[in-house]
Each structure stands twice: as C-alpha cells, then as structure tokens.
Amino acid sequence: MELLLWRWSTAVQISSAVMIAVFFAALARSDRRVDLHWWVRAWFVNVFALSVTIVYWYLEPPESFRPLVRALYVGGKTAFVLMLLQGAWTLVRPAGVLMQPRLMTAIAGAAGLAGAFLLTSVTLVGVGQSLLIASMMTIGAIVLARSGERGVRWLAGGLAIRAILGYVEAAAYTSQLVPWFPVSMTEFNATFMSTHSSFDTGAEWVIALGCVLGVTDRTQSEMRRANERLLEAQLDLRRLADLDPLTGLANRRALPEVFRSVQPNGATLMFFDLDGFKGINDLHGHHVGDLSLKAFASALRECFRPDDAVVRFAGDEFLVVASGLDQTSVEDRIGQVRRRLRKAGATLPQLGFSVGLAELAPGGHPDAALEAADAAMYRAKGHERRTTASA
C-alpha cells in the first residue's frame, strides 16, 4: 500500500512539475527576462530529478544502480533549488548574481556525491535532502521578504511554505531512525512520507504563482519607469524646441504656455523691434548682427524680472510678457534697456529699438493683445522715422 502511495504522489508531483516547466518555457519565449530563463532551467531540472524517483519507485533498480539514482536525485533537487533562488535574486537585484554557474554546479555535484555515498537509504536521503531544501528555501524566503519588493511576497511565501514542509518531512524521516519513536505514530508517519510529494506539489504551485506575480510586478514597474523617462525626454525635447538657439530665450512656440499662465490675472505685453538691424548685418556682417541680438536679449533678461517671459518673436523682434507691472515700472525698465544698450555700444554697433505696449486684461484674448502690441510698435517705429527725418 505504501509503495502505491509513493508511486501515486510522485506521479502527481512530476505531472505538475512538467506543466509548470512548460508554462515557464512558453513565458520565457515571449519575455526575454534573465530571471525567467533561470526558472525555466530550474523547473526542467526539477522534472529530471523527479523522473529519477519515478524510475526508482516503478522500476526498482538493482542495488548496484541505486547510488547513481540517489546522486542524480539529490544533485538534481539541489540544482533546482539553487536555480530557483538564482532567478529570485535576479528578480529583486537585476544587476546582481547570487552565485556563479560554476559554484552552483559544484554545490549540486557535491550534494549528488553525498547522496551516492553517504545517504545510503531512502530514509537518509529523505532526511538530508529535506533539510537541505528547507534550509535553502528558508534563506531565500528571508532574503526576498527583506528586499521590500511588493511583487515578491507570494514568492517569499511559497518558499516559506516549502521550507516548513521540508522541516516536517525531515522530522518524519528522522523518526524512523529513532528506536523509541511511539508505535502508534509509525503508521501515520509512513503514510505521510509516502504521500508528501503531493503536498510538495501544492507548495511548488504557490512558488510558481509567486514567480509569475513577481515578474508581472517587476515588468509593470519597469514599464512605468520607462514611461516616466519617455515623458521626461519629451519635455526636454519640447523645451529645446521652445528655445531660440542663438539668444537662449524662449521662441514664439512657447507663447501659448506663457499666455495660459498669465491670462487669469492679465499682463503687459511689450513688443520690441531693433531699429536699423538690417544695416548692421549689411555693414558689419552677420556675425556682428548675431552678437547684437545676443546683447539685446541679455539686456532684456537683466532689466526684467525672472518671472517675466522674454521671447524672441522673430528675427530682430522680441516680446516681453510681464504681470503686475504698472505703467511707471514698465517705462522704467524700458529705460534701463536703453541705458544698457548704450554701454554695449563701446564694443558693438549702437543699437536702438522701438517698442509697442498693450494690456492683456484678465481673461482677455492673447492674440488681440499681441496684435495691439505689434501695431503699437509699428506706430512707434513710424514716429521714430518721422522724428529722425525732420531732424
């Protein structure tokens, strides 16, 4: 009866392990994550180790082959747990490595040799293998729980459940080695040991679910971070697109955002146009013309407040949008610009400008205010020309 239970529980566990392995293999084909590839290897190694037990319980190999069976089983189960933990570590520490493959192979090989030459019976294999699995699962559960990663809670829980089962199984196997173990518990103990593989199956499904949830949460987090980086890159590109490369001022593409920010409270629009700028380019060359534009932009920045929007509108035309300035303050700042330009005349051609003013009323239409400022600037320029001609 116990042999039949061993065969049944082992068949249940290997069937379950095959389904889990195939599932992870399919998942890894669609998602090239490193942790998934470790888990694919782990579950297929688990299938291999369980296949060895199937050979043992169904074919009952002769004594000469049993050391090999024990070595393959113990080494395989050890490799399974190590690969499982390697994948879990990679999940929470994508750039880290729990252990190098050579070390993993050496540990699994040493466990296999111990199974072949030291664990010379099913009982000793059960004690040794159960304790080894339980201790490694315990370490894995603690590390995952301390990582603080929300998505690995199920995985940590699955490892903890499997560790508890491992300790219980080790105790059950150990009881067979104790002469004074109560006879009344012997039959129950034997039944538990012959069916514990089915309990292991449940724990392995919890572990598999934890792996999937951990990958899902990690993937969602990575997608959120990638989306945030993309949005930041878009904002940077938008800022670059809204900047004039020559003067460093905002260009007219930035005006919609400027007007949206000042429209509720209103603002004063000052439309500047350099006088005789074409002559500077023709007489001194475009390099000097560019330096003159930079000097004018610098004068505007220095004479107006940091919160005032200074925009290169087009060519030699500039726009300042300032909230909360009265007429006297506006005229004073325009006068400061003229004085700074006179100082710059020592190294650059003398710059003059015409300026038109318009008020954007609270809740008013920016386009209408901009047209009014533009028209006022042209009137001022015409007046300047008439005054110059009459002089």
Coordinates of C-alpha atoms in Angstrom, one line a residue:
M1 CA 0.0 0.0 0.0
E2 CA 2.8 2.4 0.9
L3 CA 4.6 1.7 -2.4
L4 CA 1.4 2.5 -4.3
L5 CA 1.1 5.8 -2.4
W6 CA 4.8 6.6 -3.2
R7 CA 4.2 5.9 -6.9
W8 CA 0.9 7.9 -6.9
S9 CA 2.3 11.0 -5.1
T10 CA 5.5 11.0 -7.2
A11 CA 3.4 10.8 -10.4
V12 CA 1.3 13.7 -9.3
Q13 CA 4.3 15.8 -8.5
I14 CA 6.1 15.1 -11.8
S15 CA 3.0 15.8 -13.8
S16 CA 2.6 19.1 -12.0
A17 CA 6.3 19.9 -12.5
V18 CA 6.1 19.2 -16.2
M19 CA 3.1 21.6 -16.5
I20 CA 5.0 24.3 -14.6
A21 CA 8.1 23.8 -16.7
V22 CA 6.3 24.0 -20.0
F23 CA 4.4 27.1 -18.8
F24 CA 7.7 28.9 -17.9
A25 CA 9.3 27.8 -21.2
A26 CA 6.4 29.4 -23.1
L27 CA 6.5 32.5 -20.9
A28 CA 10.3 32.9 -21.5
R29 CA 9.8 32.8 -25.2
S30 CA 7.6 35.9 -25.1
D31 CA 9.6 37.7 -22.4
R32 CA 13.4 37.5 -22.5
R33 CA 14.0 38.2 -18.8
V34 CA 17.0 36.7 -17.2
D35 CA 15.1 35.6 -14.1
L36 CA 12.6 33.7 -16.3
H37 CA 15.4 31.8 -18.0
W38 CA 16.8 30.7 -14.6
W39 CA 13.3 29.5 -13.6
V40 CA 12.9 27.6 -16.9
R41 CA 16.1 25.7 -16.2
A42 CA 15.1 25.2 -12.6
W43 CA 11.7 23.6 -13.3
F44 CA 13.1 21.3 -16.0
V45 CA 15.9 20.2 -13.7
N46 CA 13.1 19.5 -11.1
V47 CA 11.3 17.4 -13.7
F48 CA 14.6 15.5 -14.3
A49 CA 15.1 14.8 -10.6
L50 CA 11.5 13.7 -10.2
S51 CA 11.9 11.4 -13.2
V52 CA 14.7 9.7 -11.3
T53 CA 12.3 8.9 -8.5
I54 CA 9.8 7.6 -10.9
V55 CA 12.5 5.2 -12.2
Y56 CA 13.3 4.2 -8.6
W57 CA 9.7 3.6 -7.5
Y58 CA 8.4 2.0 -10.7
L59 CA 11.4 0.0 -12.0
E60 CA 13.0 -0.7 -8.6
P61 CA 16.6 -0.8 -10.0
P62 CA 19.1 -3.3 -8.5
E63 CA 21.3 -2.2 -5.6
S64 CA 24.3 -1.5 -7.9
F65 CA 22.4 1.3 -9.6
R66 CA 20.9 2.9 -6.6
P67 CA 23.9 5.1 -5.7
L68 CA 23.6 6.6 -9.2
V69 CA 19.9 7.1 -8.7
R70 CA 20.5 8.8 -5.3
A71 CA 23.2 11.0 -6.8
L72 CA 21.1 12.1 -9.7
Y73 CA 18.1 12.8 -7.5
V74 CA 19.9 14.7 -4.7
G75 CA 22.1 16.6 -7.1
G76 CA 19.1 17.5 -9.3
K77 CA 16.9 18.7 -6.5
T78 CA 19.8 20.8 -5.1
A79 CA 20.4 22.3 -8.6
F80 CA 16.6 23.0 -8.8
V81 CA 16.6 25.0 -5.6
L82 CA 19.8 26.9 -6.4
M83 CA 18.4 27.9 -9.9
L84 CA 15.1 28.8 -8.3
L85 CA 16.9 31.1 -5.8
Q86 CA 19.2 32.5 -8.6
G87 CA 16.1 33.6 -10.5
A88 CA 14.5 35.1 -7.4
W89 CA 17.7 37.0 -6.7
T90 CA 17.9 38.3 -10.3
L91 CA 14.3 39.4 -10.0
V92 CA 15.0 41.7 -7.0
R93 CA 18.6 42.5 -8.0
P94 CA 18.6 42.6 -11.8
A95 CA 22.3 43.5 -12.0
G96 CA 23.3 41.1 -9.3
V97 CA 24.3 37.4 -9.3
L98 CA 23.7 35.2 -6.3
M99 CA 26.4 32.7 -7.3
Q100 CA 28.4 31.9 -10.4
P101 CA 27.2 28.9 -12.5
R102 CA 30.5 27.0 -11.7
L103 CA 29.8 27.4 -8.0
M104 CA 26.2 26.3 -8.5
T105 CA 27.4 23.2 -10.4
A106 CA 30.0 22.4 -7.7
I107 CA 27.4 22.6 -4.9
A108 CA 24.9 20.4 -6.8
G109 CA 27.7 17.9 -7.6
A110 CA 28.8 17.7 -4.0
A111 CA 25.2 17.1 -2.9
G112 CA 25.0 14.4 -5.5
L113 CA 28.1 12.7 -4.3
A114 CA 26.8 12.9 -0.7
G115 CA 23.6 11.3 -1.9
A116 CA 25.5 8.5 -3.6
F117 CA 28.0 7.6 -0.8
L118 CA 26.6 9.0 2.5
L119 CA 22.8 8.8 2.2
T120 CA 22.7 5.1 1.7
S121 CA 19.0 4.6 2.2
V122 CA 15.7 6.2 1.3
T123 CA 15.3 7.4 4.9
L124 CA 18.7 9.1 4.9
V125 CA 18.1 10.6 1.5
G126 CA 14.8 12.0 2.9
V127 CA 16.5 13.5 5.9
G128 CA 19.4 15.0 4.1
Q129 CA 17.5 16.3 1.1
S130 CA 14.6 17.6 3.1
L131 CA 16.9 19.6 5.4
L132 CA 18.9 20.9 2.5
I133 CA 15.8 22.1 0.6
A134 CA 14.3 23.5 3.8
S135 CA 17.4 25.5 4.8
M136 CA 17.9 26.9 1.3
M137 CA 14.2 27.8 0.9
T138 CA 14.3 29.5 4.4
I139 CA 17.3 31.6 3.3
G140 CA 15.5 32.5 0.1
A141 CA 12.3 33.4 1.8
I142 CA 14.1 35.7 4.3
V143 CA 16.1 37.5 1.6
L144 CA 13.0 38.1 -0.5
A145 CA 11.0 39.2 2.5
R146 CA 13.7 41.7 3.5
S147 CA 14.0 43.1 0.0
G148 CA 10.8 45.1 0.4
E149 CA 9.7 44.3 -3.1
R150 CA 5.9 44.2 -3.2
G151 CA 5.8 41.8 -6.1
V152 CA 7.8 39.0 -4.5
R153 CA 5.6 38.5 -1.4
W154 CA 3.9 35.5 -3.0
L155 CA 7.2 34.0 -4.0
A156 CA 8.7 34.5 -0.5
G157 CA 5.5 32.9 0.9
G158 CA 5.8 29.9 -1.4
L159 CA 9.4 29.4 -0.4
A160 CA 8.5 29.7 3.3
I161 CA 5.7 27.1 2.8
R162 CA 8.1 24.7 1.0
A163 CA 10.7 25.3 3.8
I164 CA 8.1 24.3 6.5
L165 CA 7.2 21.2 4.6
G166 CA 10.9 20.4 4.3
Y167 CA 11.4 20.6 8.0
V168 CA 8.3 18.5 8.7
E169 CA 9.4 15.9 6.1
A170 CA 12.9 15.8 7.7
A171 CA 11.4 15.2 11.1
A172 CA 9.2 12.4 9.7
Y173 CA 12.2 10.7 8.1
T174 CA 14.3 11.2 11.2
S175 CA 11.6 9.5 13.4
Q176 CA 12.3 6.3 11.5
L177 CA 15.9 6.4 12.8
V178 CA 14.8 6.8 16.5
P179 CA 14.2 3.5 18.3
W180 CA 11.9 4.9 20.9
F181 CA 9.5 6.6 18.4
P182 CA 5.9 5.8 19.5
V183 CA 4.5 2.8 17.7
S184 CA 1.1 4.5 17.5
M185 CA 2.7 7.2 15.2
T186 CA 4.5 4.8 13.0
E187 CA 1.7 4.0 10.6
F188 CA 0.7 7.7 10.3
N189 CA 4.3 8.6 9.7
A190 CA 4.7 6.1 7.0
T191 CA 1.6 7.3 5.2
F192 CA 2.7 10.9 5.4
M193 CA 6.1 10.1 4.0
S194 CA 4.7 8.1 1.1
T195 CA 2.3 11.0 0.2
H196 CA 4.4 14.1 1.0
S197 CA 5.2 14.6 -2.7
S198 CA 1.6 15.6 -3.3
F199 CA 2.0 18.3 -0.5
D200 CA 5.2 19.5 -2.2
T201 CA 3.2 19.9 -5.4
G202 CA 0.9 22.4 -3.7
A203 CA 3.9 24.4 -2.4
E204 CA 5.5 24.3 -5.8
W205 CA 2.4 25.8 -7.4
V206 CA 2.5 28.6 -4.8
I207 CA 6.2 29.2 -5.7
A208 CA 5.3 29.2 -9.4
L209 CA 2.5 31.7 -8.8
G210 CA 4.9 33.9 -6.8
C211 CA 7.4 33.8 -9.7
V212 CA 4.7 34.9 -12.2
L213 CA 3.4 37.7 -9.9
G214 CA 6.9 38.9 -9.2
V215 CA 7.7 39.1 -12.9
T216 CA 4.4 40.8 -13.6
D217 CA 5.0 43.4 -10.9
R218 CA 8.6 44.0 -11.9
T219 CA 7.6 44.3 -15.6
Q220 CA 4.9 46.9 -14.7
S221 CA 7.4 48.8 -12.6
E222 CA 9.9 48.8 -15.4
M223 CA 7.2 50.0 -17.9
R224 CA 6.2 52.8 -15.5
R225 CA 9.8 53.9 -15.2
A226 CA 10.4 53.7 -18.9
N227 CA 7.2 55.8 -19.5
E228 CA 8.4 58.4 -17.0
R229 CA 11.8 58.6 -18.7
L230 CA 10.0 58.9 -22.1
L231 CA 7.8 61.7 -20.7
E232 CA 10.9 63.5 -19.3
A233 CA 12.7 63.1 -22.7
Q234 CA 9.6 64.5 -24.4
L235 CA 9.6 67.5 -22.0
D236 CA 13.3 68.1 -22.6
L237 CA 12.8 67.9 -26.4
R238 CA 9.8 70.3 -26.0
R239 CA 12.0 72.7 -24.0
L240 CA 14.7 72.5 -26.6
A241 CA 12.1 73.1 -29.4
D242 CA 10.8 76.2 -27.5
L243 CA 14.3 77.7 -27.1
D244 CA 16.0 80.1 -29.5
P245 CA 19.5 78.6 -30.1
L246 CA 21.1 82.0 -30.7
T247 CA 19.9 84.0 -27.7
G248 CA 18.8 81.3 -25.3
L249 CA 15.4 82.9 -25.0
A250 CA 12.1 81.2 -25.5
N251 CA 10.9 81.3 -29.0
R252 CA 7.3 82.0 -30.2
R253 CA 6.4 78.3 -29.8
A254 CA 6.5 78.9 -26.1
L255 CA 3.9 81.7 -26.3
P256 CA 0.7 79.6 -25.8
E257 CA 2.1 78.3 -22.5
V258 CA 3.1 81.8 -21.5
F259 CA -0.3 83.2 -22.3
R260 CA -2.1 80.4 -20.4
S261 CA -0.1 81.2 -17.3
V262 CA -0.7 85.0 -17.3
Q263 CA -4.3 85.1 -18.8
P264 CA -6.1 84.7 -15.4
N265 CA -4.5 87.8 -13.9
G266 CA -3.6 89.8 -17.0
A267 CA -0.3 91.1 -18.2
T268 CA 1.5 93.9 -20.0
L269 CA 2.9 93.0 -23.5
M270 CA 6.0 94.9 -24.7
F271 CA 6.8 94.3 -28.4
F272 CA 10.4 95.3 -29.2
D273 CA 11.9 95.7 -32.7
L274 CA 15.5 96.7 -33.3
D275 CA 16.0 99.9 -35.4
G276 CA 18.2 99.6 -38.4
F277 CA 19.2 96.0 -37.8
K278 CA 19.4 95.2 -41.5
G279 CA 22.0 97.9 -41.9
I280 CA 24.1 96.3 -39.1
N281 CA 24.1 93.0 -41.0
D282 CA 24.9 94.7 -44.3
L283 CA 27.7 96.9 -43.0
H284 CA 29.3 94.7 -40.3
G285 CA 28.3 91.2 -41.3
H286 CA 26.0 88.5 -39.8
H287 CA 28.5 87.6 -37.1
V288 CA 28.2 91.1 -35.6
G289 CA 24.5 91.0 -36.2
D290 CA 24.3 87.8 -34.1
L291 CA 26.3 89.4 -31.3
S292 CA 24.0 92.4 -31.4
L293 CA 21.0 90.1 -31.0
K294 CA 22.6 88.4 -28.1
A295 CA 23.4 91.7 -26.4
F296 CA 19.8 92.9 -26.8
A297 CA 18.5 89.6 -25.4
S298 CA 20.9 89.8 -22.5
A299 CA 19.7 93.4 -21.8
L300 CA 16.1 92.3 -21.7
R301 CA 16.8 89.4 -19.3
E302 CA 18.8 91.7 -17.0
C303 CA 16.2 94.5 -16.9
F304 CA 13.1 92.5 -16.4
R305 CA 12.2 90.1 -13.6
P306 CA 13.0 86.4 -13.6
D307 CA 9.3 85.6 -13.8
D308 CA 8.7 87.8 -16.8
A309 CA 8.6 85.9 -20.1
V310 CA 11.2 87.2 -22.6
V311 CA 10.7 85.8 -26.0
R312 CA 12.5 86.1 -29.3
F313 CA 9.5 86.5 -31.5
A314 CA 11.2 86.5 -35.0
G315 CA 14.4 87.9 -36.4
D316 CA 15.0 91.2 -34.6
E317 CA 11.6 91.2 -32.9
F318 CA 11.3 90.4 -29.2
L319 CA 8.3 90.2 -26.8
V320 CA 8.2 90.6 -23.1
V321 CA 5.1 89.5 -21.1
A322 CA 5.1 90.8 -17.6
S323 CA 2.3 90.5 -14.9
G324 CA 1.8 93.0 -12.1
L325 CA 3.8 96.0 -13.5
D326 CA 2.3 99.4 -13.6
Q327 CA 3.0 102.0 -16.3
T328 CA 5.8 103.7 -14.4
S329 CA 7.6 100.4 -13.8
V330 CA 7.2 99.4 -17.4
E331 CA 8.7 102.7 -18.6
D332 CA 11.5 102.5 -16.1
R333 CA 12.5 99.0 -17.2
I334 CA 12.4 100.0 -20.9
G335 CA 14.7 102.9 -20.0
Q336 CA 17.1 100.5 -18.3
V337 CA 17.3 98.5 -21.5
R338 CA 18.2 101.7 -23.5
R339 CA 20.9 102.6 -21.0
R340 CA 22.4 99.1 -21.1
L341 CA 22.5 99.1 -24.9
R342 CA 24.3 102.4 -24.9
K343 CA 27.0 100.8 -22.7
A344 CA 27.2 97.9 -25.1
G345 CA 27.9 100.4 -27.9
A346 CA 31.6 100.6 -27.0
T347 CA 32.2 97.1 -28.5
L348 CA 29.2 96.7 -30.8
P349 CA 27.3 99.0 -33.2
Q350 CA 24.9 101.3 -31.4
L351 CA 21.5 99.6 -31.0
G352 CA 18.2 101.4 -30.9
F353 CA 14.7 99.9 -30.7
S354 CA 11.1 100.7 -31.0
V355 CA 8.6 99.3 -28.5
G356 CA 4.8 98.9 -28.5
L357 CA 2.8 98.3 -25.4
A358 CA -0.6 96.6 -25.0
E359 CA -2.5 95.3 -22.0
L360 CA -3.9 91.8 -21.8
A361 CA -6.9 92.1 -19.5
P362 CA -7.6 89.3 -17.0
G363 CA -9.4 86.6 -19.0
G364 CA -8.7 88.6 -22.2
H365 CA -7.7 87.3 -25.7
P366 CA -3.9 87.0 -26.0
D367 CA -4.0 87.2 -29.8
A368 CA -5.8 90.5 -29.8
A369 CA -3.3 91.9 -27.2
L370 CA -0.4 90.7 -29.2
E371 CA -1.8 92.3 -32.4
A372 CA -2.3 95.5 -30.4
A373 CA 1.3 95.5 -29.1
D374 CA 2.6 94.8 -32.6
A375 CA 0.6 97.7 -34.1
A376 CA 1.8 100.0 -31.3
M377 CA 5.4 99.0 -32.1
Y378 CA 5.0 99.9 -35.7
R379 CA 3.4 103.2 -34.8
A380 CA 6.3 103.9 -32.6
K381 CA 8.8 103.0 -35.3
G382 CA 7.0 105.2 -37.8
H383 CA 7.1 108.1 -35.3
E384 CA 10.8 107.5 -34.8
R385 CA 11.4 107.6 -38.5
R386 CA 9.4 110.9 -38.9
T387 CA 11.3 112.4 -36.0
T388 CA 14.6 111.4 -37.4
A389 CA 13.7 112.7 -40.9
S390 CA 12.5 116.1 -39.6
A391 CA 15.7 116.4 -37.5

